[in-house]
XYZ file of C-alpha atoms in Angstrom:
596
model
C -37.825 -75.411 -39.779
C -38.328 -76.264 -35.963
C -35.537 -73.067 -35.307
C -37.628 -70.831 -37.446
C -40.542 -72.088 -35.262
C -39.088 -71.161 -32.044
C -38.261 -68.066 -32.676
C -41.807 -67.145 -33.942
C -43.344 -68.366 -30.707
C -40.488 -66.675 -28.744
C -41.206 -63.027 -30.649
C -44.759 -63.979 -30.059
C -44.537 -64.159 -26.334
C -42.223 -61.105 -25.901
C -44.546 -59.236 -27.772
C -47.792 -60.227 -25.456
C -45.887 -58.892 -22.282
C -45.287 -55.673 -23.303
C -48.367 -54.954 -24.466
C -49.684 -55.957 -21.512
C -47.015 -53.943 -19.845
C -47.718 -51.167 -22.035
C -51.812 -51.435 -20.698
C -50.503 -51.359 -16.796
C -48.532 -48.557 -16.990
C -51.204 -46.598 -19.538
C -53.659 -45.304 -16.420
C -50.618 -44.176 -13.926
C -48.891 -42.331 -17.448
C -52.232 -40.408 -18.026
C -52.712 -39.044 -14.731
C -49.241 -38.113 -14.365
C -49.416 -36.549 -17.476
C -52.975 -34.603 -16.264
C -50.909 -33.318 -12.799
C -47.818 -32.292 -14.988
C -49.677 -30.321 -17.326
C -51.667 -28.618 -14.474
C -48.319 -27.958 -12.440
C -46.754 -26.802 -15.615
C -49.730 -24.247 -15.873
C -49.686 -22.979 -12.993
C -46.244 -22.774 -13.044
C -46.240 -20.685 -16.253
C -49.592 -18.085 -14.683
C -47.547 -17.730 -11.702
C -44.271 -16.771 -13.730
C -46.364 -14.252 -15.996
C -47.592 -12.977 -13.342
C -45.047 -12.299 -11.060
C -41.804 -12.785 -13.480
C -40.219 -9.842 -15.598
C -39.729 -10.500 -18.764
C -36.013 -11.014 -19.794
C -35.269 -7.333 -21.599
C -36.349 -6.284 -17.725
C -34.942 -8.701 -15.755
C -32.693 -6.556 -13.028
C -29.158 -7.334 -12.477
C -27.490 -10.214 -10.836
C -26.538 -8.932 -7.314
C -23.388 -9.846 -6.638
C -22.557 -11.404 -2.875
C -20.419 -8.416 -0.911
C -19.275 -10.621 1.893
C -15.604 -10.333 0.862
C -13.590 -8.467 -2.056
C -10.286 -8.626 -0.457
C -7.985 -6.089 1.114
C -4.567 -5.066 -0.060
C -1.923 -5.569 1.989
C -1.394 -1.934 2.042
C -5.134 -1.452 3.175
C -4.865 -4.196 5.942
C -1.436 -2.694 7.220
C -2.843 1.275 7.130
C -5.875 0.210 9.080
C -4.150 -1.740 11.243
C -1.264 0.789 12.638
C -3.647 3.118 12.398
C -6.179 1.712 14.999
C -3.362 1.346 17.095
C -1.681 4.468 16.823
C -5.292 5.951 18.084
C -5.489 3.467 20.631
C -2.464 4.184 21.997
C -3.105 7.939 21.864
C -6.239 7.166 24.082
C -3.880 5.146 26.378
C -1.590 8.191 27.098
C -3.890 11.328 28.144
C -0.646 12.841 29.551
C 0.579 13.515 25.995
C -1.807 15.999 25.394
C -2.424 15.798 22.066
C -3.707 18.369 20.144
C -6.292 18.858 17.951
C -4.578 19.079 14.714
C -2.522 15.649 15.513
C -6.092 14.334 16.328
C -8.056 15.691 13.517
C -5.158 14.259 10.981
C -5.905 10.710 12.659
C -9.728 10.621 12.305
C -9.419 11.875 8.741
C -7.341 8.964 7.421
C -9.454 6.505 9.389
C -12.289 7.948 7.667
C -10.649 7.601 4.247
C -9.546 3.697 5.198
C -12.524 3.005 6.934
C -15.356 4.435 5.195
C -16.692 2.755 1.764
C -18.271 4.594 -1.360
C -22.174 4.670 -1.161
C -22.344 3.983 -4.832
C -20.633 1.477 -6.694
C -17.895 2.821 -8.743
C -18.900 3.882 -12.471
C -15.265 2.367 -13.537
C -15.760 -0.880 -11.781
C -15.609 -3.906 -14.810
C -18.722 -5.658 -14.919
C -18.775 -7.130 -18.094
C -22.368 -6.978 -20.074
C -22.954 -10.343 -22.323
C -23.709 -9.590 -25.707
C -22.439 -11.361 -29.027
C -24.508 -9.033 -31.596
C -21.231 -6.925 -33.210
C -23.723 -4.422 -33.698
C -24.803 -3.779 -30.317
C -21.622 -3.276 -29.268
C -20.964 0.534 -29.510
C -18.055 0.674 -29.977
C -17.795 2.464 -33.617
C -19.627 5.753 -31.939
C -16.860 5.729 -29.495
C -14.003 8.655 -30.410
C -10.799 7.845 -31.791
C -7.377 9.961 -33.175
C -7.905 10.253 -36.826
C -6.572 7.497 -39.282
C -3.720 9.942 -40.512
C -2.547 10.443 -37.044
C -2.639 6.603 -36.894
C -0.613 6.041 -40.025
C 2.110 8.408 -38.713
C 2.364 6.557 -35.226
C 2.748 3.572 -37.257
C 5.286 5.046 -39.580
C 7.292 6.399 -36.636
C 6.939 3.141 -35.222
C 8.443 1.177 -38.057
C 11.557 3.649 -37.780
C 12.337 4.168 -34.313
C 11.479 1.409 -31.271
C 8.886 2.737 -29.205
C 8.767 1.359 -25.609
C 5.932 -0.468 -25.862
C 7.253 -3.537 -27.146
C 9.611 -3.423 -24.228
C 6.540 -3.471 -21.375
C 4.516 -5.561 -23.704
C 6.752 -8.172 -25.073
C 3.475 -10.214 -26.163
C 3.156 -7.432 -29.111
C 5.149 -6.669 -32.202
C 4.399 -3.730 -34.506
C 3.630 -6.125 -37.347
C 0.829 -7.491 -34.625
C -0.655 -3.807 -33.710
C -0.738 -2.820 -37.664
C -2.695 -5.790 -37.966
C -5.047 -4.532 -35.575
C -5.562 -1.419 -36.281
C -6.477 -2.179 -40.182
C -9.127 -3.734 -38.646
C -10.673 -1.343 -37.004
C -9.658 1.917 -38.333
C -9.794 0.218 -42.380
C -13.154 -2.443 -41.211
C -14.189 -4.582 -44.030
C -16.127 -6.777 -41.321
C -16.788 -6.272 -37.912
C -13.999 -6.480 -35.445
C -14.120 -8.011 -32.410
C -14.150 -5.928 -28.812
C -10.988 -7.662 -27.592
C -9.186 -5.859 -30.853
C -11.061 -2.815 -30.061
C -9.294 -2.936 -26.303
C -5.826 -3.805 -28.157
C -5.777 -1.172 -31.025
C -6.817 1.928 -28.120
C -4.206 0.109 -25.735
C -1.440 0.351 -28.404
C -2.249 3.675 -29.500
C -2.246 5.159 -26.069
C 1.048 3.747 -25.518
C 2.237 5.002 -28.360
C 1.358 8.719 -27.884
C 2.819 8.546 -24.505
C 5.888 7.803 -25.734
C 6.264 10.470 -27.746
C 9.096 13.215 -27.423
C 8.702 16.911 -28.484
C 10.528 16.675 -31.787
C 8.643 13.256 -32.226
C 5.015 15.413 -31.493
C 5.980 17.807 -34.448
C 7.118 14.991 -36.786
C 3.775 13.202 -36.050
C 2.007 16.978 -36.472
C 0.015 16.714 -33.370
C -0.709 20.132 -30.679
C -0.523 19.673 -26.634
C -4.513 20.384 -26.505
C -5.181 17.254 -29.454
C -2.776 14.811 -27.708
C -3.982 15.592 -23.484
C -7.623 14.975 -25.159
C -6.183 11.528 -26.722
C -4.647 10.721 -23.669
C -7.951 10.885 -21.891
C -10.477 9.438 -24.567
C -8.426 6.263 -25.076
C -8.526 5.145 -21.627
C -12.092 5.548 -21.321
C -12.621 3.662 -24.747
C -10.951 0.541 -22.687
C -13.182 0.933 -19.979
C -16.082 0.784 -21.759
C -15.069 -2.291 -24.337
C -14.077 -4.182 -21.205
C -17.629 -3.813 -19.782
C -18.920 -5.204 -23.311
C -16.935 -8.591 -23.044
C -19.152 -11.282 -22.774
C -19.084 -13.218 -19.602
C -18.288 -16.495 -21.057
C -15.513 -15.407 -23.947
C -13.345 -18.070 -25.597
C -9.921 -18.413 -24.659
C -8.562 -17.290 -27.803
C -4.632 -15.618 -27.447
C -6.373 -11.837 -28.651
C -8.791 -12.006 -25.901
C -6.011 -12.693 -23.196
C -3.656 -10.062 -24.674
C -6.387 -7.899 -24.037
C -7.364 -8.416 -20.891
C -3.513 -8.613 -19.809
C -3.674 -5.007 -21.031
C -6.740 -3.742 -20.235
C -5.339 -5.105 -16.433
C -2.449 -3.149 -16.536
C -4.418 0.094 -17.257
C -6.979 -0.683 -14.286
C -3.703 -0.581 -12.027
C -3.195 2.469 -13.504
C -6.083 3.995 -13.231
C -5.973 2.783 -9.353
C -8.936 0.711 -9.737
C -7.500 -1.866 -8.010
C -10.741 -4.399 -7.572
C -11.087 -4.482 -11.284
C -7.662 -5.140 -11.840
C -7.887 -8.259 -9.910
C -11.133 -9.684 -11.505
C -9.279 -8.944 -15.178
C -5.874 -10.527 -14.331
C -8.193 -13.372 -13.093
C -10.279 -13.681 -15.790
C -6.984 -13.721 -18.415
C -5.442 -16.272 -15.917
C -8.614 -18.586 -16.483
C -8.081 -18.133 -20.035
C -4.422 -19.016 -20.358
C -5.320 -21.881 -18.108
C -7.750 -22.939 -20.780
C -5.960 -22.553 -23.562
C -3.377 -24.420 -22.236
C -0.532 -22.057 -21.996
C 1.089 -23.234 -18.741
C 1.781 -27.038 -20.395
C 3.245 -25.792 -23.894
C 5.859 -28.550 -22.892
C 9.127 -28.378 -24.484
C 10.752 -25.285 -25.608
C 10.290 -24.570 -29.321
C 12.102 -21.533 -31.549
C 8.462 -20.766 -33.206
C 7.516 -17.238 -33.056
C 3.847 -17.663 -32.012
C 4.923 -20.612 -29.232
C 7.617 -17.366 -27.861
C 4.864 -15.460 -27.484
C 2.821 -17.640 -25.686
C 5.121 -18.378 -23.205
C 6.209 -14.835 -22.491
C 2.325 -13.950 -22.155
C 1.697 -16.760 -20.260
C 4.467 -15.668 -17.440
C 3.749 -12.176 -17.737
C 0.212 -13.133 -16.301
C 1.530 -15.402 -14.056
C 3.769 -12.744 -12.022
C 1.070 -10.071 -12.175
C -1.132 -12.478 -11.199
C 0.920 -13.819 -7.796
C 1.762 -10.067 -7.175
C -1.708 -8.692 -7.137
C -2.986 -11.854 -5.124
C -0.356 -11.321 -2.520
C -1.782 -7.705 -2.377
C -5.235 -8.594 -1.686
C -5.042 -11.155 0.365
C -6.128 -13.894 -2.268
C -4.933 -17.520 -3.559
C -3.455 -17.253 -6.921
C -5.282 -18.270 -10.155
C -1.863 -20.192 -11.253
C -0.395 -22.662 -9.346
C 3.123 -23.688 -9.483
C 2.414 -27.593 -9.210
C 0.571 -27.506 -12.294
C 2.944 -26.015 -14.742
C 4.596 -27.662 -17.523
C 6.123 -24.494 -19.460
C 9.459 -23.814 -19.226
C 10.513 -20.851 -17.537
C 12.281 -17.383 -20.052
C 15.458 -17.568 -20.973
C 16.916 -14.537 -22.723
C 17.386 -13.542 -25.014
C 15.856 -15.872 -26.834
C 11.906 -15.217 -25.790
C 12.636 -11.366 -25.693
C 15.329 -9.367 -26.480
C 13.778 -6.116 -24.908
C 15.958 -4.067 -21.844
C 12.854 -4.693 -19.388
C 13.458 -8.995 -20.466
C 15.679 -9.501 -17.429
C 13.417 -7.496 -14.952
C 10.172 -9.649 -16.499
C 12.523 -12.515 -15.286
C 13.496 -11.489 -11.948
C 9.660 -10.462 -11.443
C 8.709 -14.006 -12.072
C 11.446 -15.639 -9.567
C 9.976 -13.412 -6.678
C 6.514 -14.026 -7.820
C 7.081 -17.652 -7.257
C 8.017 -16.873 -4.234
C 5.491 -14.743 -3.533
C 2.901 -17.415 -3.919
C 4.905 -19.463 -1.596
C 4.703 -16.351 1.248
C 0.572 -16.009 0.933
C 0.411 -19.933 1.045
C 2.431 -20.282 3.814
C 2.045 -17.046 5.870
C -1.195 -14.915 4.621
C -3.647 -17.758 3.682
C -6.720 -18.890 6.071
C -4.969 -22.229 6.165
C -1.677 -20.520 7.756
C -3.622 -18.307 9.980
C -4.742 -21.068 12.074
C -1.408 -22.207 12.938
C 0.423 -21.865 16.251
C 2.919 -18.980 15.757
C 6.000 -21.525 15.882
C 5.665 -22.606 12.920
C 4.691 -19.108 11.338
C 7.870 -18.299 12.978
C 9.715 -20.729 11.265
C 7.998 -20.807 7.353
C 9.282 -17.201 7.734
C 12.308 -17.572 8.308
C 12.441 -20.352 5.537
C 11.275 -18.182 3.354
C 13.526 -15.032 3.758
C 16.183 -17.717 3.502
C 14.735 -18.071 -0.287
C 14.430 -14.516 -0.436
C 17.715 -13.585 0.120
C 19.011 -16.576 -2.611
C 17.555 -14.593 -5.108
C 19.704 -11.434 -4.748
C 17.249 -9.024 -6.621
C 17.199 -5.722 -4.938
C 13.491 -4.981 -5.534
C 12.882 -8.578 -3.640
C 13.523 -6.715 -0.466
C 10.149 -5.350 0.229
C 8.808 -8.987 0.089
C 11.106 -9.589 2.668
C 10.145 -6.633 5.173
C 6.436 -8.821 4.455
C 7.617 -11.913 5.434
C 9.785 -10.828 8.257
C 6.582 -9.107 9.629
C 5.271 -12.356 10.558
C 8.240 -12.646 13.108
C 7.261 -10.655 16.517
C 9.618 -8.467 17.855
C 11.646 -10.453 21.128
C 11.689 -6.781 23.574
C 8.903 -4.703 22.802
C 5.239 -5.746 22.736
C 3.987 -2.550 21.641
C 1.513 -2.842 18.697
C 3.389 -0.831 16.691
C 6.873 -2.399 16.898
C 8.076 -4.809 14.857
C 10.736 -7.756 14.822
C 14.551 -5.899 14.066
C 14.901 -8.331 10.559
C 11.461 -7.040 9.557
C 12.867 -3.058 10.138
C 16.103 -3.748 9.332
C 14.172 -4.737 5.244
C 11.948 -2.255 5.731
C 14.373 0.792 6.202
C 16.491 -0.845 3.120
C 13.878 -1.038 0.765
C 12.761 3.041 1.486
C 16.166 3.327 1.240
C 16.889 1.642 -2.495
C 14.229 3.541 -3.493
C 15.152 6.869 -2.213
C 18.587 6.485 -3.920
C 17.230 5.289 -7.206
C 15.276 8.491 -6.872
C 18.775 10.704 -5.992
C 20.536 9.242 -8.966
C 18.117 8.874 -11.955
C 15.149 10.913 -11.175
C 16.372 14.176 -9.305
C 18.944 14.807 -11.640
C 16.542 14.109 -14.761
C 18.641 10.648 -16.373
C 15.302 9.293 -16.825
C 12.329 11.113 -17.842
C 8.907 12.236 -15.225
C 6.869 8.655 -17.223
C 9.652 6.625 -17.042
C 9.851 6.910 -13.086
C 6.206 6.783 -13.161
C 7.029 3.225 -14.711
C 9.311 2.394 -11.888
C 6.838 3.026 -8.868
C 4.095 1.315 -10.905
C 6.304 -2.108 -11.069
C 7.703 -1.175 -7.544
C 4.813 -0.700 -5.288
C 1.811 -0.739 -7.213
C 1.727 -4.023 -8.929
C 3.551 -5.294 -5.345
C 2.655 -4.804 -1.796
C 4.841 -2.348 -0.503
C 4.174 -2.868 3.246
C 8.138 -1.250 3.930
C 6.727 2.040 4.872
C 4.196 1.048 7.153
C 6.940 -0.712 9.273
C 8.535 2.492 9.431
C 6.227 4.061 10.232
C 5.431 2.346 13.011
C 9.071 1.863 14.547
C 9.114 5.887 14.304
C 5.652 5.801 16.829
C 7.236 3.189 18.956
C 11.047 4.434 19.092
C 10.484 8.108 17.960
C 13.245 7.490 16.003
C 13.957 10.603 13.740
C 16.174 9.047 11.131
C 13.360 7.003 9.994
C 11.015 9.624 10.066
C 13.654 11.210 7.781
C 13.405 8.162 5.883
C 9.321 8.859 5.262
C 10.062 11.852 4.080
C 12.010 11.389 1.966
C 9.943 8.817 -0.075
C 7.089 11.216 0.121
C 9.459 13.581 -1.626
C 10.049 10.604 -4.191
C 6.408 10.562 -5.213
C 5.450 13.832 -6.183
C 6.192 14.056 -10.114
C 5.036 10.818 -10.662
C 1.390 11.797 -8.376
C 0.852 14.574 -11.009
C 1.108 11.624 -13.750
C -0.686 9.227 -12.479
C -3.937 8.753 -10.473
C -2.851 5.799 -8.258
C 0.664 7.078 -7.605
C -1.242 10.355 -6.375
C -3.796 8.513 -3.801
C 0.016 6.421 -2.717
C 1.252 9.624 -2.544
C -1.564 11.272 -0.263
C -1.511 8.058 1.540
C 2.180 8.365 2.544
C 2.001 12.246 3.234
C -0.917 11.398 5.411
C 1.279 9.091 7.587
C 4.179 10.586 8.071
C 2.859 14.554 8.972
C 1.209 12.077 11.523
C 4.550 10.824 12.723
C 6.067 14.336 12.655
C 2.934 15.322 15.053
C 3.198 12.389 17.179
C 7.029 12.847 17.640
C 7.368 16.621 17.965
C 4.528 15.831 20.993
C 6.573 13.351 22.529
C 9.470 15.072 22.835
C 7.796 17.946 24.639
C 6.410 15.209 27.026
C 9.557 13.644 27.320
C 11.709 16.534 27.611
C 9.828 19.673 28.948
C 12.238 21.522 30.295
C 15.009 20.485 27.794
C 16.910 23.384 25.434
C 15.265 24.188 22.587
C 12.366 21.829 23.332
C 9.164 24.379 23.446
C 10.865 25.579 20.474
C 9.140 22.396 18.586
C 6.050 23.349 16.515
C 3.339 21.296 17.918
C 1.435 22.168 13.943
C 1.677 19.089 12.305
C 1.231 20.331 8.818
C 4.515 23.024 9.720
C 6.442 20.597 11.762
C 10.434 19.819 10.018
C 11.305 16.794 12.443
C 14.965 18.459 12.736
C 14.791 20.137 16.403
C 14.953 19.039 20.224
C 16.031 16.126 22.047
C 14.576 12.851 21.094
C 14.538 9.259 23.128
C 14.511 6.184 21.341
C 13.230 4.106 24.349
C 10.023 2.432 23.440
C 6.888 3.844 24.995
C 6.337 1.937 27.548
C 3.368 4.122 28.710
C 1.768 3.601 25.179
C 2.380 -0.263 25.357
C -0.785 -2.466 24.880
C -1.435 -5.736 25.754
C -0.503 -9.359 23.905
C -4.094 -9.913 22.807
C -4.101 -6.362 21.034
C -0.715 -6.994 19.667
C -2.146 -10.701 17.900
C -5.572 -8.693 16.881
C -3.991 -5.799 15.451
C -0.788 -6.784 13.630
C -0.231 -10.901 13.880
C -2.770 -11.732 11.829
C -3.928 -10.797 8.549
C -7.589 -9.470 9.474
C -9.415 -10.226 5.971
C -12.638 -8.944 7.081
C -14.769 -11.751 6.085
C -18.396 -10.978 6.495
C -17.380 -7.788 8.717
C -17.554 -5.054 6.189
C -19.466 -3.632 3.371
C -17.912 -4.966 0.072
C -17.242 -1.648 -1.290
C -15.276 -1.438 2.186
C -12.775 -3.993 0.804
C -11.614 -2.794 -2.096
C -8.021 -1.677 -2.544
C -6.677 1.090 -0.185
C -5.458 2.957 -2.965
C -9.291 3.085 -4.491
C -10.495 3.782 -1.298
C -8.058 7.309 -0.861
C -9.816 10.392 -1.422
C -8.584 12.016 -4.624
C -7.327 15.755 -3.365
C-alpha cells in the first residue's frame, strides 16, 4: 500500500512543523499573555477606582451646537434686529420709550434661552422591565366612563377617525381592553395610544353628549389635563432602541401631534423623526403595488401622514427631511378608497405641498443652497413657485410667500422690504385666512376646537412666514392697509389662544409685532408730517394706538435704508446659528415665547 505509505509520512511531517511551530510561538504567547493580564488589571483598579458604577452612571450629555430654528424664529429675529437697527439709524424719529421698551422685550423673548432644560422635553429613558415602567400608578377616567365613550363611539362618528385615519374604533377598543381589562402587561406604546384616543374622544364631546356619557365640567377639565401628561411621561419611558412594530409608530405619530400641541416644538421634531426611522424600517415607503387589504390601507395612509408632517416640520426648523422622495416605492392616496373621512382630501393636498416643500428646503433653505450665487437662488425660486402655483391649493400660498422671499426686491434695499411676488403671497395668505375667519368662525358655523384645528394644520404644523413679510413691508412703506391686515389676524387668534397653548404664544407673538408696527407708524407720520391736520392728534402709546388717523406716505424710508451687506446678513440667508447659540437658544420660537 505505497499510497497508504505516503500519506503516513506526509501526516507525519505536517505534524513535526507545527509542533515545532507551536514551541516558537509558546515564549512570545506567554509574555503577551503576562502584559495583557497586567494591563487588564490595571485597567480594571483604575475603573473601580475612578468609574461609577452603572445604577450611578450620570446622563449622556447631549451636544448643544445646533437644535434648529423655525422658520418663524429665524424670520422674528431677523426683522427684528433690523427694525432696531434701523431705529438706531434714524435719531430724528424720536422714538419713545414705550415703542422702545416693546422692541427690547420681544428680543429678549427671541433671543434669550431657558436656563433649565424643559421638564416636557422627550428624552426617552431605556428600560424593557414592564414593571418598572409606571405607568399603572399613573391616573386614568374610570372604566365606566370608558365603556360609555366607547358605546357613544360605536353609535355616532367621533372626529377622531377623521384626523387619525390610521385608527378605527374596533382598533382603540382593542387597546383599551388591554389596559383598562390587563390580563398581561401592556406595552407603553398602547399606554400612549389608549390616553391619546381617550383624550380625543372627550374633546369631542357636545353638551347633550357630556350628560349622555354622565360626566360634570370639573371631572372632564381634570381629564383633559391628566391625559396629556400621561403621554408625556410614557413617551419618556420608550426605550431608545424600540422595534419598528406599526403600534409603536402609531404612537409616536400621535404622541407628535400632541407635542405640537402642547407647543413643544423640539420634541415634536425628535418624535416625528424617530416614527419616520421606524416606518423607514419597517418598510412602509416600498409596500409596492396597491392592494385592497385593510391592514396594507392603513399602512400606507400612516406612512404619508408621517411623511407630510415630517417635510412640514423640517421645513420649519431648518432641517433635511427623514423621508426622501427618491426612495419611495408606495403609491401615493387615492380616495376614497384609503379613507373615506371629510379631512381625506386635505391629508392629500397636504402631501402634494409637502413634496414640494422638501423640494423648497433642498433647493433654497439647505447649507448646500446657501452657498450658491444668488442667480441661481433666483431662479430655483422662481421654478418652484411655478410648481406652487400648479397645485392650486389655497393653503399652498404661504409656501409661496417662503419661496418668493428668496427673490430680493428690484427698488428698495431696505432690510425690511421684500420682493412685490413675495408681498403680493404674503398679503393673500393673511388674507384667506382672515376670511375663513369672517365666514366660519365669527359667525359660529364651526365650533371654538374646530378652528383651533384649522390654525394647528395652517400655521403650526407649517411655517407661516406670511406675516412677517407684512410686517415688514408696513416698517418699510408704512403702509396702513397691511397693518390693517395684522390686525386683523391677531383678531383671528384669540379664541383659539384660550384653547390652546401654542396658538396662545402665536398669538402673543403676532400681537407683539404688530402694536410694534402701530408704534413705529403712528411715529413716522408725526416725523413725516408735523404740521399736517390731525397729525399731533396720533397717540404716540403704542399699546392705545388704532392705526386709523393722519396722513401716511408710502415712500420707502430712505433715511432708515441699510446697506447690501446688512440686507444679505439679515434676511438673504437663512442664519441657522450653527455653533453661535446655546442649544436651548434654538428651539422653536413658539417654545421660546413667554407664556402671559
Amino acid at each position: 500500500m505505497k499510497i497508504s505509505n505516503l500519506h503516513e509520512q506526509t501526516i507525519a511531517q505536517l505534524q513535526a512543523k507545527v509542533d515545532q511551530l507551536s514551541e516558537s510561538l509558546k515564549p512570545r504567547s506567554e509574555n503577551t499573555n503576562a502584559v495583557g493580564s497586567a494591563a487588564t488589571a490595571s485597567s480594571a483598579a483604575t475603573d473601580a477606582q475612578s468609574a461609577p458604577s452603572r445604577r450611578q452612571s450620570p446622563p449622556i450629555e447631549r451636544d448643544g451646537s445646533f437644535e434648529g430654528d423655525s422658520s418663524f424664529m429665524t424670520h422674528s429675529k431677523q426683522a427684528t434686529r433690523a427694525f432696531k437697527a434701523s431705529l438706531a439709524a434714524t435719531p430724528q424719529l424720536n422714538v419713545d420709550e414705550a415703542l422702545s421698551d416693546a422692541v427690547a422685550n420681544l428680543q429678549q423673548a427671541l433671543e434669550s434661552g431657558h436656563t433649565e432644560p424643559s421638564t416636557s422635553s422627550y428624552s426617552a429613558e431605556s428600560t424593557n422591565d414592564d414593571e418598572s415602567h409606571g405607568l399603572s400608578s399613573l391616573p386614568l377616567p374610570p372604566s365606566s366612563l370608558v365603556l360609555k365613550l366607547l358605546k357613544r363611539a360605536k353609535v355616532e362618528h367621533q372626529r377622531i377617525f377623521d384626523e387619525q385615519p390610521s385608527l378605527d374604533l374596533t382598533t382603540v377598543i382593542g387597546y383599551c381592553q388591554k389596559v383598562f381589562f390587563a390580563i398581561e402587561p401592556y406595552s407603553i406604546a398602547a399606554f400612549i395610544i389608549v390616553n391619546t384616543s381617550l383624550l380625543f374622544l372627550l374633546r369631542g364631546l357636545t353638551d347633550q353628549a357630556k350628560l349622555e356619557v354622565q360626566i360634570c365640567r370639573a371631572d372632564l377639565i381634570h381629564y383633559l389635563e391628566v391625559l396629556p401628561q400621561n403621554v408625556d411621561f410614557a413617551v419618556r419611558k420608550l426605550p431608545l432602541v424600540a422595534a419598528h412594530s406599526m403600534e409603536n409608530i402609531t404612537a409616536l405619530h400621535l404622541a407628535c401631534g400632541l407635542a405640537v400641541e402642547s407647543s413643544i416644538q423640539a420634541s415634536a421634531w425628535d418624535l416625528i423623526s424617530t416614527a419616520a426611522r421606524m416606518a423607514l424600517s419597517a418598510g412602509l415607503h416600498r409596500l409596492g403595488r396597491r392592494s385592497s387589504d385593510n391592514e396594507q390601507r392603513i399602512k400606507r395612509v400612516t406612512f404619508w401622514s408621517i411623511y407630510a408632517m415630517d417635510r412640514s416640520m423640517a421645513l420649519s426648523f431648518g432641517r433635511a427631511p427623514n423621508i426622501q422622495d427618491y426612495d419611495i416605492q408606495t403609491d401615493r392616496l387615492t380616495l376614497p378608497e384609503d379613507t373615506d373621512s371629510p379631512t381625506g382630501p386635505m391629508l392629500a393636498c397636504w402631501v402634494d405641498v409637502a413634496e414640494l416643500q422638501g423640494q423648497t428646503y433642498h433647493q433654497l433653505y439647505s447649507a448646500h443652497a446657501q452657498n450658491q450665487p444668488l442667480e441661481s437662488k433666483v431662479a430655483a425660486a422662481k421654478q418652484l413657485a411655478a410648481r406652487c402655483l400648479e397645485l392650486q391649493r389655497d393653503f399652498q400660498v404661504s409656501l409661496l410667500a417662503m419661496i418668493y422671499r428668496m427673490v430680493p426686491p428690484i427698488e428698495s434695499d431696505h432690510p425690511l422690504q421684500f420682493g412685490r411676488d413675495c408681498i403680493l403671497s404674503a398679503r393673500a395668505a393673511l388674507k384667506s385666512h382672515n376670511e375663513g375667519w369672517s365666514k366660519v368662525g365669527a359667525t359660529g358655523k364651526i365650533s371654538d376646537d374646530d378652528w383651533r384645528v384649522f390654525i394647528h394644520w395652517s400655521t403650526l404644523f407649517s411655517p407661516f412666514v406670511p406675516f412677517i413679510c407684512v410686517f415688514g413691508n408696513v416698517i418699510a412703506q408704512c403702509d396702513l392697509q397691511d397693518l390693517a391686515l395684522l390686525g386683523e389676524f391677531v383678531s383671528t387668534l384669540q379664541s383659539a389662544a384660550e384653547q390652546s397653548h401654542s396658538i396662545k404664544k402665536l398669538h402673543y407673538a403676532c400681537n407683539s409685532f404688530h402694536q410694534i408696527a402701530k408704534a413705529f407708524v403712528a411715529r413716522r407720520s408725526q416725523h413725516l408730517h408735523p404740521s399736517a391736520t390731525g397729525a399731533n392728534n396720533i397717540s404716540t402709546d403704542w399699546q392705545a394706538f388704532d392705526g386709523t388717523s393722519g396722513e401716511y406716505s408710502s415712500q420707502s424710508l430712505s433715511d432708515t435704508q441699510l446697506s447690501q451687506q446688512d440686507w444679505d446678513s439679515m434676511l438673504s440667508e437663512w442664519d441657522l446659528g450653527l455653533g453661535t447659540l446655546d442649544a436651548r437658544q434654538m428651539s422653536s420660537f413658539l417654545d421660546l415665547l413667554p407664556n402671559d
